[in-house]
Amino acid sequence: MQKTDILAQAEKAFRARNFSKVISLLEPQIIEYKENFRFYYLLGVSCMYRNDFGGAESYLSRARRIKLNSSDLMVAQAALFLRRGDIPRAVEYYLEVLEYAPNNKTAKKALKYIRNNSDEEKVQSAAFSKNIMKFFPSTGLHPFVPVFSIIAVCVLVFGVFFATNYKRILGLNGTRADLSAFVLSVDEKSHPLEMDLSTTNYRYILSSTEVAKLYGEAQTLFQQGKDNAVQININKLLNSNASTAIKYKANLLLEYLEEPSFDNFSNTFSYEDLKQDPYLYQNCWIILSGRISNVNITENVYFCDLLVGYEDMKKLDGIVPMEISQPITIDATQGIKVLGKIVLRDGKVALEVKSIYQPLQKNF
């Protein structure tokens, strides 16, 4: 494939916000494009949107060595400084942007934000929210915008009808999802437990009342958006003497759970809770902090150990193996926060990491 074809595909994927595709297209071509500004800019900004801020800083720094006076590049680098709470450097870059592009809306908006949130702790706390993403560089006009415009007109025509009938059309009945398929039959309610306990070892022995309560709570918690609590209830059912029919329906409910992000998630249990009963929290999500060690990078996966609670190098709460299935760069000399799904490897806790947060170190 020719260079122009690869860049054209990457540009299209970038405008479509398919940042994983941009990275997979361009990273293998680093040697071929070592002097191409646009190549490193697309890679750097794509890493930003993928929460790989170490990779973003590396690629954007290379782009700056090629071209110094790009306002788009300076907006991207300013956003990195703003995200880690380095306000003076962020202001410096935004002012430089306005020298080259006086009407740059992102730089003006960011400077206004800094004036209204000059406290460093406020700015750093915003790093976990989507507010900071509004200062990331624009990805440009999506290639499907013209098509979407036509569709929008059609949707508008039928908007009133849909607004008054969407519950019936979608079968939501005013809730998160229609759970009518999960209602227990009379027979399932009458026989909620396994009759023969001699053939299987169960982690939890429950009564009929406890099984019914856990199953009913799981549905209520699901409608409340408390997916971690749903997972815990179902884990207990699946590892108990509940009947096969109830376990089957509980398993089906798991397919409706959603993956969280740093923006909408906070821990509902502690690492100490997890250590006490790992099977209860399998496939739940958790945010842990610490430092990494024993790094092993393959073509597709970043493996390492998380030294939990050791971010300040004072107390080690435990060691959790992690794997990250995306291109990423992590500084092992600094603390880190990770959002990941709990899995069990040979009965031991491990994490499949979705997102990381690591502030860049300041130069004092």
mmCIF file of C-alpha atoms in Angstrom:
data_model
loop_
_atom_site.group_PDB
_atom_site.id
_atom_site.type_symbol
_atom_site.label_atom_id
_atom_site.label_comp_id
_atom_site.label_asym_id
_atom_site.label_seq_id
_atom_site.Cartn_x
_atom_site.Cartn_y
_atom_site.Cartn_z
ATOM 1 C CA MET A 1 0.000 0.000 0.000
ATOM 2 C CA GLN A 2 1.355 3.435 -0.943
ATOM 3 C CA LYS A 3 2.087 6.109 1.656
ATOM 4 C CA THR A 4 -0.651 8.398 0.404
ATOM 5 C CA ASP A 5 -3.196 5.582 0.694
ATOM 6 C CA ILE A 6 -2.237 4.870 4.317
ATOM 7 C CA LEU A 7 -2.383 8.532 5.334
ATOM 8 C CA ALA A 8 -5.682 8.991 3.522
ATOM 9 C CA GLN A 9 -7.164 6.014 5.351
ATOM 10 C CA ALA A 10 -5.823 7.318 8.655
ATOM 11 C CA GLU A 11 -7.281 10.785 7.995
ATOM 12 C CA LYS A 12 -10.688 9.264 7.272
ATOM 13 C CA ALA A 13 -10.556 7.098 10.400
ATOM 14 C CA PHE A 14 -9.431 10.143 12.420
ATOM 15 C CA ARG A 15 -12.399 12.232 11.249
ATOM 16 C CA ALA A 16 -14.648 9.270 12.060
ATOM 17 C CA ARG A 17 -13.090 9.191 15.568
ATOM 18 C CA ASN A 18 -11.921 5.623 15.024
ATOM 19 C CA PHE A 19 -8.706 6.280 16.913
ATOM 20 C CA SER A 20 -7.770 2.619 17.371
ATOM 21 C CA LYS A 21 -7.733 2.209 13.584
ATOM 22 C CA VAL A 22 -5.577 5.320 13.176
ATOM 23 C CA ILE A 23 -3.029 3.888 15.592
ATOM 24 C CA SER A 24 -3.040 0.417 14.029
ATOM 25 C CA LEU A 25 -2.611 1.922 10.534
ATOM 26 C CA LEU A 26 0.200 4.316 11.358
ATOM 27 C CA GLU A 27 2.335 2.794 14.104
ATOM 28 C CA PRO A 28 3.798 0.078 11.823
ATOM 29 C CA GLN A 29 4.854 2.836 9.395
ATOM 30 C CA ILE A 30 6.958 4.961 11.795
ATOM 31 C CA ILE A 31 10.194 4.421 9.888
ATOM 32 C CA GLU A 32 8.591 5.335 6.547
ATOM 33 C CA TYR A 33 7.063 8.541 7.943
ATOM 34 C CA LYS A 34 9.797 9.654 10.332
ATOM 35 C CA GLU A 35 9.825 13.194 8.859
ATOM 36 C CA ASN A 36 6.071 13.583 8.289
ATOM 37 C CA PHE A 37 4.420 16.099 10.627
ATOM 38 C CA ARG A 38 0.853 15.039 9.901
ATOM 39 C CA PHE A 39 1.735 11.399 10.625
ATOM 40 C CA TYR A 40 2.907 12.144 14.177
ATOM 41 C CA TYR A 41 0.105 14.636 14.788
ATOM 42 C CA LEU A 42 -2.605 12.079 13.933
ATOM 43 C CA LEU A 43 -0.905 9.443 16.097
ATOM 44 C CA GLY A 44 -0.487 11.811 19.048
ATOM 45 C CA VAL A 45 -4.038 13.136 19.070
ATOM 46 C CA SER A 46 -5.449 9.631 18.571
ATOM 47 C CA CYS A 47 -3.499 8.497 21.652
ATOM 48 C CA MET A 48 -4.991 11.418 23.603
ATOM 49 C CA TYR A 49 -8.513 10.311 22.786
ATOM 50 C CA ARG A 50 -7.544 6.730 23.739
ATOM 51 C CA ASN A 51 -6.299 7.915 27.172
ATOM 52 C CA ASP A 52 -2.703 6.981 26.296
ATOM 53 C CA PHE A 53 -1.185 10.296 27.357
ATOM 54 C CA GLY A 54 2.370 8.990 27.513
ATOM 55 C CA GLY A 55 2.192 7.937 23.879
ATOM 56 C CA ALA A 56 0.477 11.222 22.991
ATOM 57 C CA GLU A 57 3.280 13.280 24.510
ATOM 58 C CA SER A 58 5.933 11.252 22.683
ATOM 59 C CA TYR A 59 4.325 11.520 19.227
ATOM 60 C CA LEU A 60 3.380 15.195 19.589
ATOM 61 C CA SER A 61 6.929 16.051 20.694
ATOM 62 C CA ARG A 62 8.234 14.454 17.491
ATOM 63 C CA ALA A 63 5.710 16.436 15.461
ATOM 64 C CA ARG A 64 6.884 19.656 17.092
ATOM 65 C CA ARG A 65 10.497 18.941 16.123
ATOM 66 C CA ILE A 66 9.316 18.857 12.520
ATOM 67 C CA LYS A 67 7.003 21.880 12.640
ATOM 68 C CA LEU A 68 7.023 24.459 15.435
ATOM 69 C CA ASN A 69 4.258 26.885 14.506
ATOM 70 C CA SER A 70 1.229 24.613 14.095
ATOM 71 C CA SER A 71 -1.680 25.993 16.113
ATOM 72 C CA ASP A 72 -3.425 22.602 16.109
ATOM 73 C CA LEU A 73 -0.330 20.939 17.562
ATOM 74 C CA MET A 74 0.038 23.603 20.247
ATOM 75 C CA VAL A 75 -3.621 23.160 21.199
ATOM 76 C CA ALA A 76 -2.978 19.439 21.655
ATOM 77 C CA GLN A 77 0.137 19.943 23.768
ATOM 78 C CA ALA A 78 -1.547 22.646 25.832
ATOM 79 C CA ALA A 79 -4.361 20.207 26.609
ATOM 80 C CA LEU A 80 -1.785 17.722 27.949
ATOM 81 C CA PHE A 81 -0.355 20.350 30.283
ATOM 82 C CA LEU A 82 -3.846 21.390 31.366
ATOM 83 C CA ARG A 83 -4.807 17.790 32.073
ATOM 84 C CA ARG A 84 -1.888 17.245 34.435
ATOM 85 C CA GLY A 85 -2.521 20.566 36.195
ATOM 86 C CA ASP A 86 0.530 22.426 34.832
ATOM 87 C CA ILE A 87 -1.409 25.668 34.372
ATOM 88 C CA PRO A 88 1.517 28.029 33.577
ATOM 89 C CA ARG A 89 2.730 25.854 30.694
ATOM 90 C CA ALA A 90 -0.818 25.429 29.399
ATOM 91 C CA VAL A 91 -1.372 29.212 29.443
ATOM 92 C CA GLU A 92 1.955 29.742 27.676
ATOM 93 C CA TYR A 93 0.974 27.395 24.855
ATOM 94 C CA TYR A 94 -2.548 28.795 24.482
ATOM 95 C CA LEU A 95 -1.203 32.341 24.243
ATOM 96 C CA GLU A 96 1.248 31.145 21.601
ATOM 97 C CA VAL A 97 -1.671 29.607 19.687
ATOM 98 C CA LEU A 98 -3.448 32.971 19.662
ATOM 99 C CA GLU A 99 -0.350 34.626 18.239
ATOM 100 C CA TYR A 100 -0.539 32.377 15.158
ATOM 101 C CA ALA A 101 -4.329 31.991 15.079
ATOM 102 C CA PRO A 102 -6.034 34.914 16.918
ATOM 103 C CA ASN A 103 -9.512 33.445 16.338
ATOM 104 C CA ASN A 104 -8.786 29.962 17.637
ATOM 105 C CA LYS A 105 -11.912 29.091 19.622
ATOM 106 C CA THR A 106 -10.375 26.230 21.589
ATOM 107 C CA ALA A 107 -7.532 28.382 22.930
ATOM 108 C CA LYS A 108 -9.949 31.162 23.920
ATOM 109 C CA LYS A 109 -12.301 28.707 25.588
ATOM 110 C CA ALA A 110 -9.425 27.049 27.469
ATOM 111 C CA LEU A 111 -8.050 30.366 28.750
ATOM 112 C CA LYS A 112 -11.504 31.318 29.991
ATOM 113 C CA TYR A 113 -11.776 27.939 31.719
ATOM 114 C CA ILE A 114 -8.384 28.479 33.405
ATOM 115 C CA ARG A 115 -9.412 31.929 34.619
ATOM 116 C CA ASN A 116 -12.544 30.477 36.193
ATOM 117 C CA ASN A 117 -10.750 27.411 37.613
ATOM 118 C CA SER A 118 -7.318 28.697 38.521
ATOM 119 C CA ASP A 119 -6.985 26.431 41.557
ATOM 120 C CA GLU A 120 -4.621 23.585 40.555
ATOM 121 C CA GLU A 121 -6.569 20.916 42.446
ATOM 122 C CA LYS A 122 -9.762 21.804 40.561
ATOM 123 C CA VAL A 123 -7.998 21.509 37.229
ATOM 124 C CA GLN A 124 -6.412 18.166 38.164
ATOM 125 C CA SER A 125 -9.730 16.769 39.363
ATOM 126 C CA ALA A 126 -11.215 17.733 36.001
ATOM 127 C CA ALA A 127 -8.717 15.353 34.378
ATOM 128 C CA PHE A 128 -11.075 12.506 35.234
ATOM 129 C CA SER A 129 -14.114 14.152 33.643
ATOM 130 C CA LYS A 130 -15.130 14.699 30.049
ATOM 131 C CA ASN A 131 -14.842 18.469 30.608
ATOM 132 C CA ILE A 132 -11.145 18.309 29.753
ATOM 133 C CA MET A 133 -11.857 16.619 26.407
ATOM 134 C CA LYS A 134 -13.532 19.741 25.050
ATOM 135 C CA PHE A 135 -10.033 21.236 24.886
ATOM 136 C CA PHE A 136 -8.640 18.374 22.805
ATOM 137 C CA PRO A 137 -7.998 19.206 19.126
ATOM 138 C CA SER A 138 -10.918 18.905 16.755
ATOM 139 C CA THR A 139 -11.039 15.800 14.576
ATOM 140 C CA GLY A 140 -12.657 17.721 11.742
ATOM 141 C CA LEU A 141 -15.867 17.074 9.859
ATOM 142 C CA HIS A 142 -17.011 13.470 10.101
ATOM 143 C CA PRO A 143 -17.108 11.865 6.621
ATOM 144 C CA PHE A 144 -20.734 10.871 7.151
ATOM 145 C CA VAL A 145 -21.984 14.325 8.154
ATOM 146 C CA PRO A 146 -23.715 14.998 4.802
ATOM 147 C CA VAL A 147 -25.502 11.655 5.039
ATOM 148 C CA PHE A 148 -26.404 12.280 8.656
ATOM 149 C CA SER A 149 -27.853 15.667 7.711
ATOM 150 C CA ILE A 150 -30.327 14.005 5.355
ATOM 151 C CA ILE A 151 -31.169 11.408 7.966
ATOM 152 C CA ALA A 152 -31.674 14.146 10.561
ATOM 153 C CA VAL A 153 -34.326 15.760 8.390
ATOM 154 C CA CYS A 154 -36.160 12.446 8.128
ATOM 155 C CA VAL A 155 -35.880 11.881 11.854
ATOM 156 C CA LEU A 156 -37.272 15.348 12.509
ATOM 157 C CA VAL A 157 -40.363 14.554 10.448
ATOM 158 C CA PHE A 158 -41.133 11.535 12.602
ATOM 159 C CA GLY A 159 -39.841 13.070 15.828
ATOM 160 C CA VAL A 160 -43.169 13.916 17.398
ATOM 161 C CA PHE A 161 -44.575 10.453 16.738
ATOM 162 C CA PHE A 162 -41.500 8.744 18.181
ATOM 163 C CA ALA A 163 -41.439 10.998 21.257
ATOM 164 C CA THR A 164 -44.970 10.008 22.185
ATOM 165 C CA ASN A 165 -44.596 6.302 21.392
ATOM 166 C CA TYR A 166 -40.968 5.402 22.103
ATOM 167 C CA LYS A 167 -41.740 3.324 25.191
ATOM 168 C CA ARG A 168 -44.085 1.090 23.253
ATOM 169 C CA ILE A 169 -41.805 0.972 20.179
ATOM 170 C CA LEU A 170 -38.676 0.027 22.140
ATOM 171 C CA GLY A 171 -40.422 -2.049 24.762
ATOM 172 C CA LEU A 172 -38.642 -0.160 27.532
ATOM 173 C CA ASN A 173 -41.706 0.559 29.663
ATOM 174 C CA GLY A 174 -39.996 3.612 31.064
ATOM 175 C CA THR A 175 -37.013 1.682 32.459
ATOM 176 C CA ARG A 176 -33.454 0.909 31.414
ATOM 177 C CA ALA A 177 -34.494 -2.275 29.608
ATOM 178 C CA ASP A 178 -37.421 -4.632 29.382
ATOM 179 C CA LEU A 179 -36.766 -7.386 31.927
ATOM 180 C CA SER A 180 -39.973 -9.311 31.335
ATOM 181 C CA ALA A 181 -37.939 -12.242 29.972
ATOM 182 C CA PHE A 182 -36.210 -12.525 33.351
ATOM 183 C CA VAL A 183 -39.367 -12.965 35.423
ATOM 184 C CA LEU A 184 -39.279 -16.326 37.171
ATOM 185 C CA SER A 185 -41.960 -18.851 36.327
ATOM 186 C CA VAL A 186 -44.156 -20.395 39.001
ATOM 187 C CA ASP A 187 -42.056 -23.572 38.894
ATOM 188 C CA GLU A 188 -38.784 -21.620 39.161
ATOM 189 C CA LYS A 189 -40.101 -19.729 42.172
ATOM 190 C CA SER A 190 -41.277 -22.962 43.763
ATOM 191 C CA HIS A 191 -37.947 -24.740 43.241
ATOM 192 C CA PRO A 192 -35.190 -22.081 43.579
ATOM 193 C CA LEU A 193 -32.575 -24.502 44.937
ATOM 194 C CA GLU A 194 -30.660 -27.512 43.649
ATOM 195 C CA MET A 195 -32.075 -30.638 45.203
ATOM 196 C CA ASP A 196 -28.884 -32.724 45.171
ATOM 197 C CA LEU A 197 -25.942 -30.997 46.868
ATOM 198 C CA SER A 198 -23.693 -34.045 46.866
ATOM 199 C CA THR A 199 -22.362 -33.740 43.314
ATOM 200 C CA THR A 200 -21.011 -30.171 43.455
ATOM 201 C CA ASN A 201 -19.067 -28.015 45.907
ATOM 202 C CA TYR A 202 -20.693 -24.612 46.373
ATOM 203 C CA ARG A 203 -18.967 -21.535 47.715
ATOM 204 C CA TYR A 204 -22.226 -20.202 49.141
ATOM 205 C CA ILE A 205 -25.099 -22.217 50.585
ATOM 206 C CA LEU A 206 -28.252 -20.093 50.366
ATOM 207 C CA SER A 207 -31.819 -20.453 51.495
ATOM 208 C CA SER A 208 -34.807 -20.123 49.159
ATOM 209 C CA THR A 209 -35.473 -16.655 50.572
ATOM 210 C CA GLU A 210 -31.883 -15.544 49.998
ATOM 211 C CA VAL A 211 -31.897 -16.753 46.379
ATOM 212 C CA ALA A 212 -35.139 -14.920 45.636
ATOM 213 C CA LYS A 213 -33.833 -11.759 47.307
ATOM 214 C CA LEU A 214 -30.516 -11.780 45.429
ATOM 215 C CA TYR A 215 -32.219 -12.375 42.081
ATOM 216 C CA GLY A 216 -34.852 -9.681 42.643
ATOM 217 C CA GLU A 217 -32.257 -7.178 43.879
ATOM 218 C CA ALA A 218 -30.131 -7.826 40.797
ATOM 219 C CA GLN A 219 -32.978 -6.683 38.536
ATOM 220 C CA THR A 220 -33.693 -3.601 40.675
ATOM 221 C CA LEU A 221 -30.012 -2.647 40.833
ATOM 222 C CA PHE A 222 -29.753 -3.066 37.059
ATOM 223 C CA GLN A 223 -32.572 -0.569 36.479
ATOM 224 C CA GLN A 224 -30.770 1.816 38.855
ATOM 225 C CA GLY A 225 -27.587 1.562 36.770
ATOM 226 C CA LYS A 226 -25.591 -0.105 39.561
ATOM 227 C CA ASP A 227 -23.940 -2.697 37.365
ATOM 228 C CA ASN A 228 -21.164 -3.618 39.789
ATOM 229 C CA ALA A 229 -23.724 -4.462 42.464
ATOM 230 C CA VAL A 230 -25.668 -6.514 39.881
ATOM 231 C CA GLN A 231 -22.495 -8.468 39.081
ATOM 232 C CA ILE A 232 -21.844 -9.175 42.769
ATOM 233 C CA ASN A 233 -25.369 -10.505 43.327
ATOM 234 C CA ILE A 234 -25.176 -12.718 40.263
ATOM 235 C CA ASN A 235 -21.688 -13.955 41.186
ATOM 236 C CA LYS A 236 -23.081 -15.111 44.499
ATOM 237 C CA LEU A 237 -25.960 -16.885 42.779
ATOM 238 C CA LEU A 238 -23.698 -18.554 40.217
ATOM 239 C CA ASN A 239 -21.403 -19.891 42.931
ATOM 240 C CA SER A 240 -24.259 -21.072 45.128
ATOM 241 C CA ASN A 241 -26.786 -23.868 45.366
ATOM 242 C CA ALA A 242 -29.361 -21.832 43.398
ATOM 243 C CA SER A 243 -31.194 -23.836 40.752
ATOM 244 C CA THR A 244 -29.833 -24.208 37.223
ATOM 245 C CA ALA A 245 -32.836 -22.327 35.799
ATOM 246 C CA ILE A 246 -32.214 -19.285 38.006
ATOM 247 C CA LYS A 247 -28.495 -19.330 37.209
ATOM 248 C CA TYR A 248 -29.317 -19.435 33.500
ATOM 249 C CA LYS A 249 -31.527 -16.331 33.687
ATOM 250 C CA ALA A 250 -29.019 -14.553 35.917
ATOM 251 C CA ASN A 251 -26.303 -15.205 33.320
ATOM 252 C CA LEU A 252 -28.494 -13.700 30.600
ATOM 253 C CA LEU A 253 -28.816 -10.472 32.596
ATOM 254 C CA LEU A 254 -25.027 -10.106 32.615
ATOM 255 C CA GLU A 255 -25.107 -9.519 28.844
ATOM 256 C CA TYR A 256 -26.876 -6.194 29.448
ATOM 257 C CA LEU A 257 -24.236 -4.745 31.791
ATOM 258 C CA GLU A 258 -22.210 -1.821 30.477
ATOM 259 C CA GLU A 259 -18.521 -1.005 30.721
ATOM 260 C CA PRO A 260 -17.810 2.059 32.904
ATOM 261 C CA SER A 261 -15.270 4.820 32.351
ATOM 262 C CA PHE A 262 -13.356 7.103 34.698
ATOM 263 C CA ASP A 263 -16.064 9.721 34.087
ATOM 264 C CA ASN A 264 -19.009 7.735 35.457
ATOM 265 C CA PHE A 265 -17.435 5.250 37.877
ATOM 266 C CA SER A 266 -16.382 5.158 41.503
ATOM 267 C CA ASN A 267 -15.445 2.149 43.589
ATOM 268 C CA THR A 268 -18.271 0.407 45.435
ATOM 269 C CA PHE A 269 -15.912 -1.932 47.276
ATOM 270 C CA SER A 270 -12.298 -1.782 48.401
ATOM 271 C CA TYR A 271 -9.205 -3.735 47.488
ATOM 272 C CA GLU A 272 -9.357 -5.278 50.958
ATOM 273 C CA ASP A 273 -12.890 -6.521 50.208
ATOM 274 C CA LEU A 274 -11.612 -7.994 46.952
ATOM 275 C CA LYS A 275 -8.797 -9.866 48.695
ATOM 276 C CA GLN A 276 -11.228 -11.371 51.206
ATOM 277 C CA ASP A 277 -13.466 -12.990 48.571
ATOM 278 C CA PRO A 278 -12.197 -12.695 44.948
ATOM 279 C CA TYR A 279 -14.923 -14.957 43.535
ATOM 280 C CA LEU A 280 -17.616 -12.568 44.747
ATOM 281 C CA TYR A 281 -16.118 -9.725 42.677
ATOM 282 C CA GLN A 282 -15.162 -11.604 39.494
ATOM 283 C CA ASN A 283 -15.915 -9.500 36.369
ATOM 284 C CA CYS A 284 -16.645 -6.445 38.515
ATOM 285 C CA TRP A 285 -14.875 -3.157 37.754
ATOM 286 C CA ILE A 286 -12.499 -1.363 40.093
ATOM 287 C CA ILE A 287 -10.152 1.636 40.152
ATOM 288 C CA LEU A 288 -6.790 0.871 41.757
ATOM 289 C CA SER A 289 -3.720 3.047 42.217
ATOM 290 C CA GLY A 290 -0.063 2.222 42.680
ATOM 291 C CA ARG A 291 3.081 1.703 40.600
ATOM 292 C CA ILE A 292 3.942 -0.853 37.942
ATOM 293 C CA SER A 293 6.725 -3.417 37.767
ATOM 294 C CA ASN A 294 7.706 -6.571 35.818
ATOM 295 C CA VAL A 295 6.715 -5.067 32.464
ATOM 296 C CA ASN A 296 6.430 -7.444 29.507
ATOM 297 C CA ILE A 297 5.307 -5.999 26.173
ATOM 298 C CA THR A 298 4.201 -8.217 23.313
ATOM 299 C CA GLU A 299 2.939 -7.238 19.888
ATOM 300 C CA ASN A 300 -0.653 -6.838 21.069
ATOM 301 C CA VAL A 301 -0.642 -6.768 24.883
ATOM 302 C CA TYR A 302 1.105 -4.794 27.635
ATOM 303 C CA PHE A 303 1.639 -7.028 30.700
ATOM 304 C CA CYS A 304 2.811 -5.788 34.094
ATOM 305 C CA ASP A 305 2.210 -6.041 37.831
ATOM 306 C CA LEU A 306 0.439 -3.262 39.745
ATOM 307 C CA LEU A 307 1.921 -2.592 43.182
ATOM 308 C CA VAL A 308 -1.364 -1.583 44.786
ATOM 309 C CA GLY A 309 -1.224 1.395 47.159
ATOM 310 C CA TYR A 310 2.493 1.908 46.488
ATOM 311 C CA GLU A 311 2.178 5.143 44.511
ATOM 312 C CA ASP A 312 3.871 7.089 47.346
ATOM 313 C CA MET A 313 6.322 4.193 47.977
ATOM 314 C CA LYS A 314 5.244 3.934 51.616
ATOM 315 C CA LYS A 315 2.800 1.033 51.826
ATOM 316 C CA LEU A 316 2.254 -1.984 49.582
ATOM 317 C CA ASP A 317 -1.274 -3.367 49.834
ATOM 318 C CA GLY A 318 -0.777 -6.145 47.313
ATOM 319 C CA ILE A 319 0.384 -7.105 43.816
ATOM 320 C CA VAL A 320 -2.103 -7.523 40.957
ATOM 321 C CA PRO A 321 -1.093 -8.717 37.465
ATOM 322 C CA MET A 322 -2.495 -6.492 34.700
ATOM 323 C CA GLU A 323 -2.891 -6.730 30.956
ATOM 324 C CA ILE A 324 -3.707 -3.867 28.606
ATOM 325 C CA SER A 325 -4.793 -4.716 25.073
ATOM 326 C CA GLN A 326 -3.911 -1.429 23.393
ATOM 327 C CA PRO A 327 -0.797 0.552 22.420
ATOM 328 C CA ILE A 328 0.320 2.428 25.512
ATOM 329 C CA THR A 329 3.318 3.945 27.269
ATOM 330 C CA ILE A 330 3.584 3.928 31.074
ATOM 331 C CA ASP A 331 6.279 5.552 33.231
ATOM 332 C CA ALA A 332 7.203 2.978 35.892
ATOM 333 C CA THR A 333 8.806 5.696 38.067
ATOM 334 C CA GLN A 334 5.479 7.427 38.728
ATOM 335 C CA GLY A 335 2.180 6.540 40.351
ATOM 336 C CA ILE A 336 -0.747 5.441 38.228
ATOM 337 C CA LYS A 337 -4.491 4.866 38.429
ATOM 338 C CA VAL A 338 -6.152 2.130 36.409
ATOM 339 C CA LEU A 339 -9.743 1.195 35.661
ATOM 340 C CA GLY A 340 -10.058 -2.499 34.999
ATOM 341 C CA LYS A 341 -12.207 -5.600 35.103
ATOM 342 C CA ILE A 342 -11.436 -8.167 37.785
ATOM 343 C CA VAL A 343 -10.624 -11.622 36.437
ATOM 344 C CA LEU A 344 -9.316 -14.742 38.127
ATOM 345 C CA ARG A 345 -6.207 -16.521 36.853
ATOM 346 C CA ASP A 346 -5.778 -19.863 38.628
ATOM 347 C CA GLY A 347 -7.888 -18.518 41.456
ATOM 348 C CA LYS A 348 -5.801 -15.349 41.812
ATOM 349 C CA VAL A 349 -6.931 -11.781 41.106
ATOM 350 C CA ALA A 350 -5.811 -10.082 37.879
ATOM 351 C CA LEU A 351 -6.992 -7.010 35.976
ATOM 352 C CA GLU A 352 -7.977 -6.515 32.348
ATOM 353 C CA VAL A 353 -7.340 -2.781 32.127
ATOM 354 C CA LYS A 354 -9.589 -0.502 30.098
ATOM 355 C CA SER A 355 -8.190 2.953 30.985
ATOM 356 C CA ILE A 356 -5.228 4.439 32.815
ATOM 357 C CA TYR A 357 -4.452 7.848 34.304
ATOM 358 C CA GLN A 358 -0.917 8.950 35.015
ATOM 359 C CA PRO A 359 -0.034 12.626 35.613
ATOM 360 C CA LEU A 360 3.069 13.740 33.775
ATOM 361 C CA GLN A 361 5.877 14.721 36.127
ATOM 362 C CA LYS A 362 6.479 18.436 36.608
ATOM 363 C CA ASN A 363 9.823 20.157 36.250
ATOM 364 C CA PHE A 364 10.319 22.227 39.383
#
